[in-house]
XYZ file of C-alpha atoms in Angstrom:
752
model
C -80.558 -6.044 175.984
C -80.075 -9.040 173.693
C -81.423 -12.584 173.780
C -78.622 -14.986 172.839
C -78.603 -18.627 171.663
C -75.133 -20.115 172.239
C -73.524 -23.019 170.302
C -73.965 -25.198 173.403
C -77.789 -24.698 173.181
C -77.808 -22.426 176.236
C -80.189 -19.474 176.065
C -78.928 -16.302 177.715
C -79.867 -12.660 178.336
C -77.119 -10.057 177.895
C -77.272 -6.447 179.113
C -75.114 -3.879 177.306
C -73.953 -0.341 177.975
C -74.339 1.463 174.629
C -71.369 3.641 175.525
C -69.127 0.561 175.451
C -70.291 -2.379 173.348
C -67.068 -4.372 173.531
C -68.616 -6.760 176.060
C -71.905 -7.078 177.960
C -72.102 -5.731 181.490
C -74.253 -8.683 182.593
C -74.896 -12.210 181.321
C -77.693 -14.379 182.676
C -78.161 -18.021 181.637
C -81.851 -18.982 181.365
C -82.024 -22.615 180.227
C -81.252 -24.986 177.364
C -83.503 -25.274 174.336
C -83.820 -25.484 170.580
C -84.986 -21.931 169.770
C -83.991 -18.409 170.698
C -86.114 -16.689 173.354
C -88.072 -13.643 172.138
C -87.970 -10.840 174.755
C -90.954 -8.593 175.611
C -89.930 -5.710 177.866
C -92.176 -3.477 179.991
C -90.414 -0.092 180.160
C -92.568 1.091 183.050
C -91.942 -1.752 185.495
C -88.714 -3.251 184.020
C -90.474 -6.602 183.714
C -89.174 -8.968 181.036
C -91.145 -11.823 179.457
C -89.309 -14.478 177.429
C -91.212 -16.603 174.910
C -89.793 -19.254 172.576
C -91.565 -20.134 169.351
C -93.321 -23.535 169.402
C -92.685 -23.823 173.157
C -95.105 -24.084 176.050
C -93.369 -22.003 178.730
C -93.375 -18.267 179.388
C -90.501 -17.056 181.548
C -90.777 -13.914 183.666
C -88.040 -11.813 185.244
C -86.970 -8.294 186.158
C -84.190 -6.104 184.800
C -82.385 -3.985 187.407
C -80.551 -0.910 186.112
C -79.511 0.770 189.352
C -75.980 0.558 190.720
C -75.460 -2.956 189.376
C -77.122 -3.973 186.144
C -78.633 -7.440 186.333
C -81.493 -9.658 185.267
C -83.339 -11.941 187.671
C -85.374 -14.882 186.357
C -88.280 -15.116 188.785
C -90.756 -17.691 187.528
C -92.164 -19.678 184.597
C -95.678 -20.378 183.466
C -96.807 -23.372 181.457
C -99.291 -23.245 178.577
C -100.842 -26.491 177.388
C -100.681 -25.529 173.708
C -97.624 -24.456 171.735
C -97.115 -20.710 171.451
C -96.761 -19.561 167.852
C -96.438 -15.843 168.612
C -97.065 -13.330 171.401
C -97.285 -9.604 172.040
C -97.469 -7.294 175.054
C -100.634 -5.209 175.429
C -100.198 -1.431 175.993
C -100.944 -0.187 179.495
C -104.140 1.573 178.363
C -105.714 -1.803 177.687
C -105.137 -3.189 181.198
C -107.743 -3.640 183.888
C -106.226 -1.161 186.329
C -108.802 -1.565 189.090
C -107.971 -5.253 189.306
C -104.240 -4.507 189.700
C -103.344 -5.991 186.322
C -99.653 -5.238 185.731
C -99.172 -6.659 182.237
C -101.031 -8.776 179.738
C -99.530 -11.088 177.137
C -101.653 -11.901 174.087
C -100.800 -15.426 172.963
C -101.340 -16.977 169.553
C -101.478 -20.786 169.656
C -102.437 -23.357 167.055
C -106.129 -23.160 167.919
C -106.805 -19.922 169.730
C -105.841 -16.399 170.723
C -106.243 -15.603 174.379
C -104.865 -13.120 176.958
C -102.545 -14.037 179.800
C -102.715 -11.232 182.412
C -100.278 -10.818 185.307
C -102.071 -9.639 188.449
C -100.541 -8.084 191.567
C -102.261 -9.202 194.792
C -103.925 -6.279 196.562
C -106.663 -6.443 199.184
C -108.069 -3.048 198.258
C -109.577 -3.222 194.766
C -111.645 -0.041 195.116
C -108.804 2.478 194.748
C -106.051 3.131 192.227
C -102.606 1.865 193.305
C -100.225 4.551 192.116
C -97.122 2.524 193.098
C -98.032 -0.130 190.532
C -98.587 2.260 187.635
C -95.958 4.945 186.928
C -96.605 7.326 184.061
C -96.530 5.416 180.798
C -95.725 6.334 177.197
C -98.463 8.342 175.554
C -99.437 6.225 172.561
C -101.767 8.971 171.298
C -99.250 11.823 171.045
C -95.644 11.533 169.830
C -92.812 13.595 171.238
C -92.184 15.177 167.843
C -93.719 15.103 164.393
C -92.175 13.236 161.464
C -91.181 16.530 159.864
C -89.352 17.631 163.011
C -87.577 14.302 163.288
C -86.466 14.359 159.635
C -85.078 17.857 160.192
C -82.820 16.486 162.925
C -84.821 17.562 165.955
C -85.282 15.224 168.898
C -87.316 15.173 172.058
C -88.178 12.899 174.937
C -91.157 10.619 174.575
C -94.257 12.042 176.170
C -95.717 10.228 179.128
C -99.244 10.230 180.467
C -100.606 9.180 183.856
C -102.892 6.191 184.184
C -104.680 7.574 187.255
C -108.132 8.896 186.330
C -107.775 11.910 188.623
C -104.407 12.832 187.152
C -105.753 12.426 183.634
C -108.429 15.068 184.204
C -105.774 17.676 184.983
C -103.248 16.356 182.508
C -104.386 18.540 179.588
C -104.620 21.672 181.758
C -101.091 21.262 183.089
C -99.701 20.780 179.613
C -101.533 23.854 178.341
C -100.123 26.012 181.139
C -96.557 24.853 180.764
C -96.694 24.928 176.929
C -93.794 22.497 176.980
C -95.489 20.186 174.540
C -98.389 20.221 172.136
C -100.399 17.648 174.032
C -102.902 20.286 175.261
C -104.761 20.205 171.994
C -105.439 16.484 172.282
C -107.764 14.874 174.764
C -105.901 12.522 177.087
C -106.690 8.834 176.798
C -109.569 7.671 178.895
C -109.038 4.538 180.940
C -112.284 3.597 182.576
C -112.478 1.397 185.641
C -113.747 -2.107 185.088
C -117.402 -2.799 185.639
C -117.516 -6.032 187.557
C -114.821 -7.495 185.327
C -111.690 -9.571 185.651
C -108.964 -10.701 183.274
C -109.708 -13.902 181.484
C -106.527 -15.555 182.774
C -104.716 -14.675 185.985
C -101.143 -15.878 186.098
C -98.797 -15.023 188.853
C -95.337 -13.731 188.956
C -93.753 -13.328 192.424
C -96.509 -12.155 194.774
C -99.211 -12.806 192.191
C -102.069 -15.322 192.362
C -103.078 -17.778 189.644
C -106.146 -19.102 187.864
C -106.978 -19.811 184.251
C -109.631 -20.090 181.546
C -108.808 -20.091 177.828
C -110.610 -17.937 175.270
C -111.129 -19.835 172.042
C -112.007 -18.444 168.612
C -115.654 -19.302 169.151
C -115.865 -17.229 172.318
C -114.068 -14.081 171.234
C -117.291 -12.262 170.429
C -118.313 -12.267 174.073
C -114.864 -11.636 175.502
C -113.102 -8.516 174.237
C -109.788 -7.108 175.337
C -109.790 -3.780 177.161
C -109.507 -0.670 174.989
C -110.194 3.015 175.658
C -113.938 3.688 175.544
C -114.791 -0.021 175.204
C -116.214 -2.571 177.586
C -113.965 -4.679 179.779
C -113.456 -8.415 179.499
C -116.146 -10.478 181.112
C -115.340 -11.794 184.593
C -113.688 -15.211 184.456
C -112.217 -15.537 187.923
C -115.178 -17.174 189.590
C -115.089 -20.836 190.508
C -118.023 -21.537 188.260
C -116.236 -20.339 185.124
C -112.899 -21.845 186.119
C -114.517 -25.268 186.252
C -116.292 -24.987 182.921
C -115.628 -27.591 180.223
C -112.997 -26.915 177.600
C -114.466 -25.930 174.225
C -114.523 -28.774 171.738
C -112.929 -26.750 168.957
C -109.614 -26.569 170.816
C -108.808 -30.201 171.605
C -110.962 -33.270 171.158
C -109.968 -36.332 173.169
C -111.906 -39.483 173.853
C -111.687 -42.093 176.546
C -109.220 -44.958 176.300
C -110.150 -48.635 176.191
C -107.326 -50.849 177.399
C -108.969 -54.186 176.723
C -106.620 -54.794 173.783
C -103.412 -53.913 175.655
C -102.067 -56.847 177.687
C -99.718 -54.637 179.666
C -98.138 -56.450 182.629
C -98.108 -53.136 184.514
C -101.458 -51.388 183.886
C -101.358 -47.610 184.148
C -103.838 -44.760 184.131
C -105.183 -43.960 180.629
C -103.376 -41.082 178.939
C -106.538 -39.445 177.668
C -108.092 -39.524 181.143
C -105.726 -36.833 182.414
C -107.501 -33.665 183.521
C -107.368 -30.606 181.303
C -109.324 -28.311 183.614
C -106.489 -25.776 183.817
C -104.936 -24.259 180.733
C -102.157 -22.581 182.689
C -100.234 -24.063 185.576
C -96.985 -23.451 187.410
C -93.988 -25.430 186.277
C -91.953 -26.645 189.196
C -91.411 -30.175 187.906
C -87.730 -31.010 187.583
C -86.974 -34.157 185.631
C -84.592 -36.641 187.197
C -82.949 -36.859 183.790
C -82.760 -33.108 183.122
C -78.965 -33.024 183.173
C -78.078 -36.323 181.515
C -74.359 -36.254 180.898
C -73.183 -37.684 177.591
C -69.553 -38.661 177.162
C -67.486 -40.323 174.441
C -64.835 -42.870 175.373
C -61.106 -42.294 175.149
C -59.654 -42.496 171.641
C -57.794 -45.654 172.638
C -61.190 -47.401 172.821
C -62.273 -46.329 169.330
C -62.374 -48.593 166.289
C -60.702 -46.647 163.480
C -59.675 -47.034 159.836
C -62.970 -48.531 158.642
C -62.304 -48.714 154.925
C -64.986 -48.315 152.287
C -67.596 -46.960 154.708
C -70.753 -45.861 152.884
C -73.104 -43.085 153.954
C -75.619 -43.687 151.174
C -78.692 -45.456 152.500
C -82.406 -44.745 152.523
C -84.282 -43.013 155.319
C -86.066 -46.297 156.144
C -82.814 -47.814 157.445
C -80.579 -46.833 160.353
C -77.516 -47.931 158.361
C -75.787 -49.142 161.531
C -76.713 -52.004 163.869
C -74.917 -53.315 166.949
C -75.232 -55.978 169.608
C -72.890 -56.850 172.458
C -70.476 -58.590 170.050
C -70.639 -57.099 166.582
C -71.273 -53.869 164.692
C -72.623 -53.916 161.116
C -72.584 -51.071 158.589
C -72.944 -50.447 154.857
C -69.855 -50.686 152.628
C -69.551 -48.778 149.339
C -70.249 -50.682 146.143
C -73.082 -52.030 144.025
C -73.093 -55.559 145.453
C -74.919 -54.747 148.694
C -71.893 -55.260 150.919
C -72.235 -55.130 154.715
C -69.169 -54.734 156.879
C -68.972 -56.469 160.268
C -66.436 -55.702 163.020
C -66.092 -57.041 166.557
C -66.616 -54.394 169.238
C -64.006 -55.871 171.574
C -61.228 -55.454 168.986
C -60.529 -51.758 169.435
C -57.879 -49.721 167.708
C -56.883 -49.320 164.086
C -58.144 -51.951 161.655
C -55.763 -53.657 159.246
C -55.353 -51.881 155.922
C -55.174 -55.117 153.941
C -58.232 -56.927 155.320
C -61.763 -55.889 154.328
C -63.974 -58.947 154.779
C -67.670 -58.236 154.186
C -71.049 -59.850 153.607
C -71.781 -59.776 149.868
C -75.511 -59.780 149.025
C -74.794 -59.492 145.259
C -77.668 -56.987 144.959
C -78.256 -53.641 146.610
C -79.222 -53.905 150.282
C -81.837 -51.586 151.822
C -81.790 -52.542 155.504
C -80.378 -55.097 157.938
C -80.842 -56.113 161.581
C -79.263 -58.468 164.109
C -81.308 -61.322 165.521
C -82.292 -60.309 169.060
C -81.688 -63.820 170.427
C -78.726 -64.930 168.300
C -75.947 -62.351 168.120
C -74.297 -64.151 165.201
C -77.347 -63.997 162.899
C -77.934 -61.039 160.593
C -80.946 -60.482 158.313
C -80.593 -58.288 155.214
C -83.404 -56.765 153.101
C -82.453 -56.717 149.408
C -83.651 -55.120 146.208
C -84.238 -58.512 144.559
C -87.415 -58.887 146.717
C -85.666 -61.309 149.109
C -84.524 -61.325 152.725
C -81.187 -63.057 153.234
C -80.229 -64.636 156.576
C -76.490 -64.697 157.317
C -74.516 -66.565 160.006
C -71.422 -64.777 161.322
C -68.588 -66.878 162.843
C -67.996 -66.519 166.580
C -64.646 -64.818 166.015
C -65.930 -62.491 163.315
C -65.415 -62.506 159.572
C -62.157 -64.211 158.625
C -63.225 -64.059 154.977
C -65.983 -62.496 152.906
C -69.334 -64.305 152.836
C -71.270 -64.569 149.576
C -73.728 -67.399 150.284
C -76.497 -66.774 152.867
C -77.735 -69.381 155.321
C -81.189 -69.116 153.744
C -83.260 -66.731 151.639
C -86.887 -65.659 152.163
C -88.882 -64.995 148.994
C -92.429 -63.671 148.721
C -92.554 -59.892 148.173
C -93.485 -58.550 144.749
C -91.132 -55.560 145.005
C -87.909 -54.670 146.801
C -87.896 -54.923 150.593
C -87.433 -51.590 152.389
C -87.135 -52.463 156.099
C -87.218 -55.410 158.516
C -87.881 -55.914 162.247
C -87.385 -59.015 164.402
C -90.113 -59.843 166.927
C -89.087 -58.614 170.406
C -89.891 -61.897 172.228
C -90.515 -64.718 169.711
C -87.583 -66.549 168.149
C -87.280 -66.532 164.316
C -90.308 -64.274 163.747
C -89.499 -61.451 161.333
C -91.641 -58.653 159.846
C -90.725 -56.960 156.576
C -92.098 -53.950 154.676
C -91.826 -53.668 150.927
C -92.409 -51.251 148.096
C -95.331 -53.489 147.125
C -97.201 -51.654 149.972
C -97.486 -54.728 152.190
C -95.974 -56.089 155.385
C -95.217 -59.785 155.657
C -94.558 -61.663 158.906
C -92.224 -64.593 158.372
C -91.644 -67.885 160.129
C -87.916 -68.224 159.480
C -87.918 -71.844 160.628
C -90.425 -72.678 157.879
C -88.987 -70.136 155.363
C -92.516 -68.942 154.762
C -94.559 -65.750 155.090
C -97.410 -66.678 157.424
C -99.231 -63.315 157.524
C -99.559 -60.518 154.965
C -100.806 -57.091 156.058
C -102.021 -54.850 153.280
C -104.488 -51.926 153.251
C -101.650 -49.437 152.641
C -102.435 -47.223 149.617
C -98.916 -45.810 149.495
C -95.320 -46.487 150.511
C -94.748 -47.585 154.138
C -92.265 -45.252 155.822
C -91.754 -47.244 159.003
C -93.329 -49.820 161.314
C -92.651 -51.197 164.784
C -93.722 -53.960 167.136
C -95.614 -53.032 170.298
C -93.917 -53.709 173.669
C -96.263 -56.644 174.250
C -95.442 -58.087 170.827
C -99.067 -58.490 169.700
C -99.477 -55.347 167.557
C -97.775 -53.531 164.723
C -97.930 -49.765 164.207
C -97.218 -48.383 160.728
C -96.851 -44.901 159.313
C -97.480 -44.440 155.603
C -96.775 -41.822 152.952
C -100.515 -41.102 152.715
C -100.236 -39.418 156.144
C -101.982 -42.144 158.181
C -101.016 -44.170 161.222
C -102.391 -47.719 161.248
C -102.370 -50.268 164.040
C -102.629 -53.975 163.221
C -103.213 -57.001 165.391
C -101.645 -59.575 163.031
C -102.833 -62.684 164.849
C -106.458 -61.470 164.701
C -106.854 -59.797 161.312
C -104.915 -58.638 158.274
C -106.899 -55.372 158.335
C -105.973 -52.472 160.640
C -107.885 -52.311 163.915
C -107.285 -48.548 164.073
C -106.188 -45.880 161.598
C -106.110 -42.105 161.681
C -104.509 -39.114 159.994
C -101.269 -38.377 161.799
C -99.309 -35.200 162.470
C -96.656 -35.241 159.700
C -97.925 -33.803 156.463
C -99.080 -36.008 153.627
C -96.429 -36.831 151.002
C -93.597 -36.106 153.445
C -90.324 -37.721 152.460
C -89.804 -39.845 155.602
C -91.112 -40.576 159.106
C -90.449 -42.877 162.072
C -92.846 -44.387 164.603
C -92.115 -45.888 168.033
C -94.201 -47.233 170.912
C -93.757 -45.379 174.214
C -95.198 -45.251 177.741
C -95.395 -49.061 177.985
C -97.502 -49.314 174.850
C -100.013 -46.588 175.679
C -98.483 -43.979 173.387
C -97.015 -43.653 169.902
C -94.057 -41.376 169.227
C -93.684 -40.077 165.668
C -90.803 -38.181 164.102
C -91.487 -36.535 160.759
C -91.577 -33.391 158.661
C -93.864 -30.426 158.269
C -93.752 -27.910 155.448
C -90.366 -26.565 154.411
C -88.307 -29.372 156.009
C -89.602 -28.432 159.454
C -88.727 -31.374 161.685
C -91.457 -32.250 164.162
C -92.203 -34.812 166.832
C -95.669 -36.007 167.874
C -97.224 -38.058 170.650
C -100.433 -40.020 170.053
C -102.670 -42.096 172.285
C -102.247 -45.649 170.981
C -105.841 -46.601 171.830
C -107.565 -43.696 170.046
C -104.771 -42.195 167.904
C -105.698 -38.794 169.336
C -102.809 -36.350 169.128
C -101.653 -35.524 172.659
C -98.858 -33.099 171.845
C -96.452 -32.029 169.126
C -93.332 -29.932 169.000
C -91.407 -28.224 166.223
C -87.673 -28.930 166.448
C -85.897 -27.080 163.618
C -85.507 -26.973 159.835
C -83.251 -29.591 158.303
C -83.485 -32.146 155.474
C -82.258 -35.044 157.660
C -84.851 -37.172 159.436
C -84.642 -37.337 163.241
C -84.192 -41.005 164.171
C -85.516 -41.874 167.650
C -84.291 -44.427 170.139
C -86.673 -45.011 173.070
C -85.541 -46.201 176.490
C -88.709 -48.105 177.363
C -87.816 -48.358 181.074
C -87.555 -44.635 181.821
C -89.301 -43.153 178.724
C -86.309 -41.124 177.565
C -86.024 -40.550 173.812
C -82.718 -39.911 172.024
C -83.021 -38.115 168.653
C -80.194 -37.962 166.138
C -79.878 -37.296 162.413
C -77.385 -38.450 159.808
C -74.681 -35.868 159.171
C -75.367 -33.806 162.309
C -73.527 -33.408 165.603
C -76.215 -32.965 168.243
C -78.197 -35.636 170.078
C -81.528 -34.187 171.273
C -83.081 -35.708 174.396
C -86.626 -35.647 175.737
C -88.408 -37.330 178.601
C -91.908 -38.484 177.659
C -94.337 -38.045 180.537
C -97.699 -39.632 181.192
C -99.470 -36.295 181.637
C -99.255 -32.821 180.183
C -97.117 -31.339 178.720
C -95.904 -34.882 177.781
C -92.548 -33.661 176.387
C -89.909 -32.592 178.930
C -86.802 -31.097 177.295
C -83.533 -32.562 178.561
C -79.988 -31.309 178.109
C -78.786 -32.092 174.566
C -75.433 -33.762 173.978
C -73.001 -32.583 171.315
C -69.978 -34.856 170.809
C -67.031 -33.831 168.670
C -67.645 -34.243 164.956
C -70.716 -35.317 163.021
C -72.137 -38.835 163.060
C -73.706 -41.070 160.450
C -75.639 -43.311 162.818
C -75.895 -44.386 166.459
C -76.648 -47.806 167.928
C -77.689 -48.549 171.523
C -76.951 -51.611 173.652
C -79.429 -53.315 176.033
C -79.904 -51.845 179.505
C -78.208 -54.810 181.221
C -74.870 -53.706 179.709
C -74.937 -50.368 181.589
C -72.706 -49.668 184.580
C -75.392 -49.243 187.222
C -72.881 -48.316 189.945
C -71.927 -45.134 188.068
C -75.580 -44.247 187.252
C -75.098 -45.061 183.557
C -78.559 -45.246 181.965
C -77.524 -45.837 178.327
C -74.531 -47.209 176.449
C -74.150 -46.742 172.717
C -71.737 -46.650 169.776
C -71.470 -43.869 167.221
C -70.504 -44.323 163.582
C -68.763 -41.144 162.436
C -67.854 -39.627 159.093
C -64.141 -40.049 159.697
C -64.439 -43.871 159.490
C -64.499 -44.712 163.179
C -66.796 -46.254 165.769
C -66.851 -44.410 169.117
C -68.314 -45.768 172.369
C -70.625 -43.323 174.164
C -72.080 -43.312 177.663
C -75.023 -41.422 179.173
C -75.083 -40.988 182.947
C -77.286 -39.159 185.448
C -75.299 -36.947 187.871
C -75.744 -38.285 191.401
C -73.968 -37.641 194.702
C -74.597 -40.871 196.613
C -73.294 -43.370 194.079
C -72.592 -45.837 196.881
C -76.362 -46.530 196.874
C -78.365 -48.207 194.108
C -80.317 -45.454 192.333
C -83.581 -47.384 192.130
C -85.541 -44.310 191.021
C -83.743 -44.277 187.643
C -83.240 -48.047 187.332
C -86.639 -49.774 187.424
C -86.869 -53.478 186.724
C -86.192 -54.137 183.047
C -87.535 -56.885 180.777
C -85.331 -59.953 180.499
C -84.415 -60.229 176.817
C -81.587 -62.741 177.110
C -83.670 -65.615 175.770
C -86.747 -65.901 173.589
C -90.083 -66.444 175.326
C -91.749 -68.263 172.438
C -90.813 -70.205 169.339
C -92.106 -69.085 165.951
C -94.706 -71.865 165.865
C -95.942 -70.992 169.353
C -96.332 -67.313 168.492
C -98.237 -67.964 165.261
C -100.457 -70.363 167.237
C -101.500 -67.453 169.484
C -99.878 -68.711 172.697
C -99.642 -65.917 175.276
C -96.445 -65.241 177.195
C -95.578 -63.842 180.610
C -92.642 -61.428 180.568
C -89.883 -61.729 183.156
C -88.267 -58.673 184.714
C -84.678 -58.284 185.917
C -83.714 -56.361 189.030
C -80.597 -54.337 188.147
C -79.564 -53.813 191.788
C -75.949 -54.994 192.234
C -75.227 -57.386 195.052
C -74.224 -55.649 198.266
C -75.656 -52.210 197.341
C -78.452 -50.666 199.393
C -81.365 -48.966 197.649
C -81.389 -45.187 197.777
C -85.099 -45.219 198.653
C -84.440 -47.430 201.711
C -81.748 -45.072 202.977
C -84.067 -42.090 202.591
C -86.877 -43.929 204.389
C -84.560 -44.649 207.336
C -83.439 -41.009 207.483
C -87.056 -39.842 207.342
C -87.988 -42.185 210.179
C -85.142 -40.903 212.347
C -86.152 -37.332 211.614
C -89.781 -38.000 212.550
C -88.628 -39.585 215.816
C -86.520 -36.534 216.661
C -89.460 -34.255 215.886
C -91.762 -36.194 218.222
C -89.203 -35.932 221.021
C -88.888 -32.181 220.487
C -92.674 -31.762 220.499
C -92.866 -33.587 223.836
C -90.181 -31.296 225.265
C -92.106 -28.227 224.079
C -95.326 -29.530 225.625
C -93.589 -30.290 228.938
C -91.894 -26.900 228.984
C -95.179 -25.073 228.308
C -96.833 -27.000 231.106
C -94.166 -26.117 233.666
C -94.104 -22.440 232.720
C -97.862 -22.143 233.224
C -97.834 -24.005 236.552
C -99.878 -26.973 235.403
C -99.390 -30.200 233.507
C -98.496 -30.220 229.829
C -101.297 -29.291 227.484
C -102.614 -31.661 224.827
C -102.094 -29.799 221.575
C -104.879 -29.893 219.047
C -104.254 -30.999 215.456
C -103.631 -27.510 214.067
C -101.137 -26.593 216.793
C -99.357 -29.893 216.367
C -99.080 -29.444 212.608
C -97.735 -25.929 213.057
C -95.072 -27.027 215.546
C -94.152 -29.981 213.364
C -93.627 -27.724 210.346
C -91.476 -25.334 212.392
C -89.381 -28.158 213.754
C -88.921 -29.644 210.301
C -87.450 -26.383 209.036
C -85.236 -26.048 212.096
C -84.092 -29.648 211.765
C -83.321 -29.207 208.064
C -81.311 -26.049 208.765
C -79.337 -27.762 211.492
C -78.715 -30.854 209.394
C -77.509 -28.901 206.347
C -75.251 -26.750 208.480
C -73.649 -29.545 210.474
C -73.284 -32.304 207.891
C -72.958 -31.372 204.212
C -72.522 -35.032 203.282
C -76.131 -35.780 204.198
C -77.545 -33.532 201.483
C -79.665 -35.303 198.904
C -78.779 -34.988 195.239
C -80.435 -31.900 193.763
C -81.237 -33.831 190.617
C -82.720 -36.776 192.474
C -86.390 -37.533 192.291
C -86.369 -38.188 196.043
C -85.808 -34.559 197.042
């Protein structure tokens, strides 16, 4: 058996016949992920456990080696903390009288604790021989090392786990003289004394409950060994409801008084953590997002002089609905601009650019004027450029205006999401300035950064700034209230890392960070924005390129890409544990330098397109890309994946109004096309018709029962009515699926 990680990020299990290794006899696809699955096989029961490093799921299945070799993936279990390593306990360490089949020992970031698998049996007073075949004798080998080196071989010795059989085991071996086990006392497996496994997790036909052992509690909870005491009982309701030890995770309550969110939600840190292990049946609506590049006829090719040399603080590629901007090779800080509607091969003789005359570090389009571009330069200035409506007909070397105020070169810039002509800039002078472009003046200066600022971003409400610094700290500022941070804390990426990115998620209640661990280990983190408590983290892989995130604020889907790589990694960020839901990655042809995304209103809603983007590639071309969610009933508006989005067509405030502290009320756009019915309305109508049919059938059953018994129909009590309703629902579903395949709901829909 081999565990395989394919180039398409699919993880598979292959079964081989060692007599013919030309091809596997069985291939079973498990899922998609970023790491290979480590297999742990139980030779006695043919159970297989699959664990991925830095993941939170344990997959369980069975290997069948009878007439047809196969592997069946039965279930998955979720662990709140990332699994660093695992091992399978020998059978002698199991609690046999509690019907414990196997026990995984898990190593996480903060603890080591067992994860037993229990078979449900009513009788716990007797030994269940059918659950425990003879197992390998770990105390006596089949042959000595000298015999093996001389070329001899023998079958592995097996010993029974039944106490009665163990008493006669030595005598039988002595009589038969087939092995030398008679001279060794058989292992003693004592029945548990009022004990239970610390964690009960269920595979098919197994029940489930959980308590985690932490390092501070290991002295009182020891794993079963021969001639040692059993683990203390942890299956009672009293222990299952105990508080989680503080040395594992510390989380405080959230205060939302500073978050003017138009749609208030439940605090992230208020989610319950009473269960360390829970079943994973959640299927994301975006699990199978389908990425697709446009036809080559829609590409923009022959981009001459394209540069791939820019700092990690810049994306190096910015787009809006009209233009695309990118770095051009040279020492004069040139920025190339092309129109997205002029597809095909560019002219060889024309190469009009924006010439900054000094090296440029970053640039960004004005969110409310698609012909305005701001450029951060090494001469400590920010230059504002105006692009003609029809694009560059000649090179530009004189900016519309220049902003001066930083003491060192400017590293990155961000326009305010809702206020016109408000721009924030970070510099190597360890400060952030917020500019009023209309007045050509820096109105606010945020300092208190002891080291270089990797990245910063505006909050969704536009009142806060989050920064991540080389000193390893996240800081949150409220610029209109104070130039000092209102919150700061040590973040997940290691201190003195070479780069990091920070983004607001979950409508401003979370902070998403992409950074590095030791040895170029790329990691992602999620923090509570009100306490900066780390909610979750995940190791991606080892690579020197920084993962650059793009967040879809409407549906909380994050797209991760890196310069010079081919794969786009996708996650859905959830409001409760485990917070990160892995989605299907997308791997277009060829490597990319950068990716830019368009606003949600540009998406084709009728084809369930949730994101539209353009990709700048190494072979000097710009490729359109589309991300869609597979749906069956595309004639309906998929309102579960298209919530109302913020109207960003016009600015809500002027620069003067924003600096004066005037509050704004955001407007939301309904993306439902005219003439399309909502999918939720159609499902509600179908559910109502089904309930009506069920009531009619219940009345018929009541009438029929009354006539058969020679009296009037009985009034069913609540339990009988619920039972009949459930039976009729199953019968109705079977009849509906059999008679009309077109009425099936989409398997990937959140309405199933």
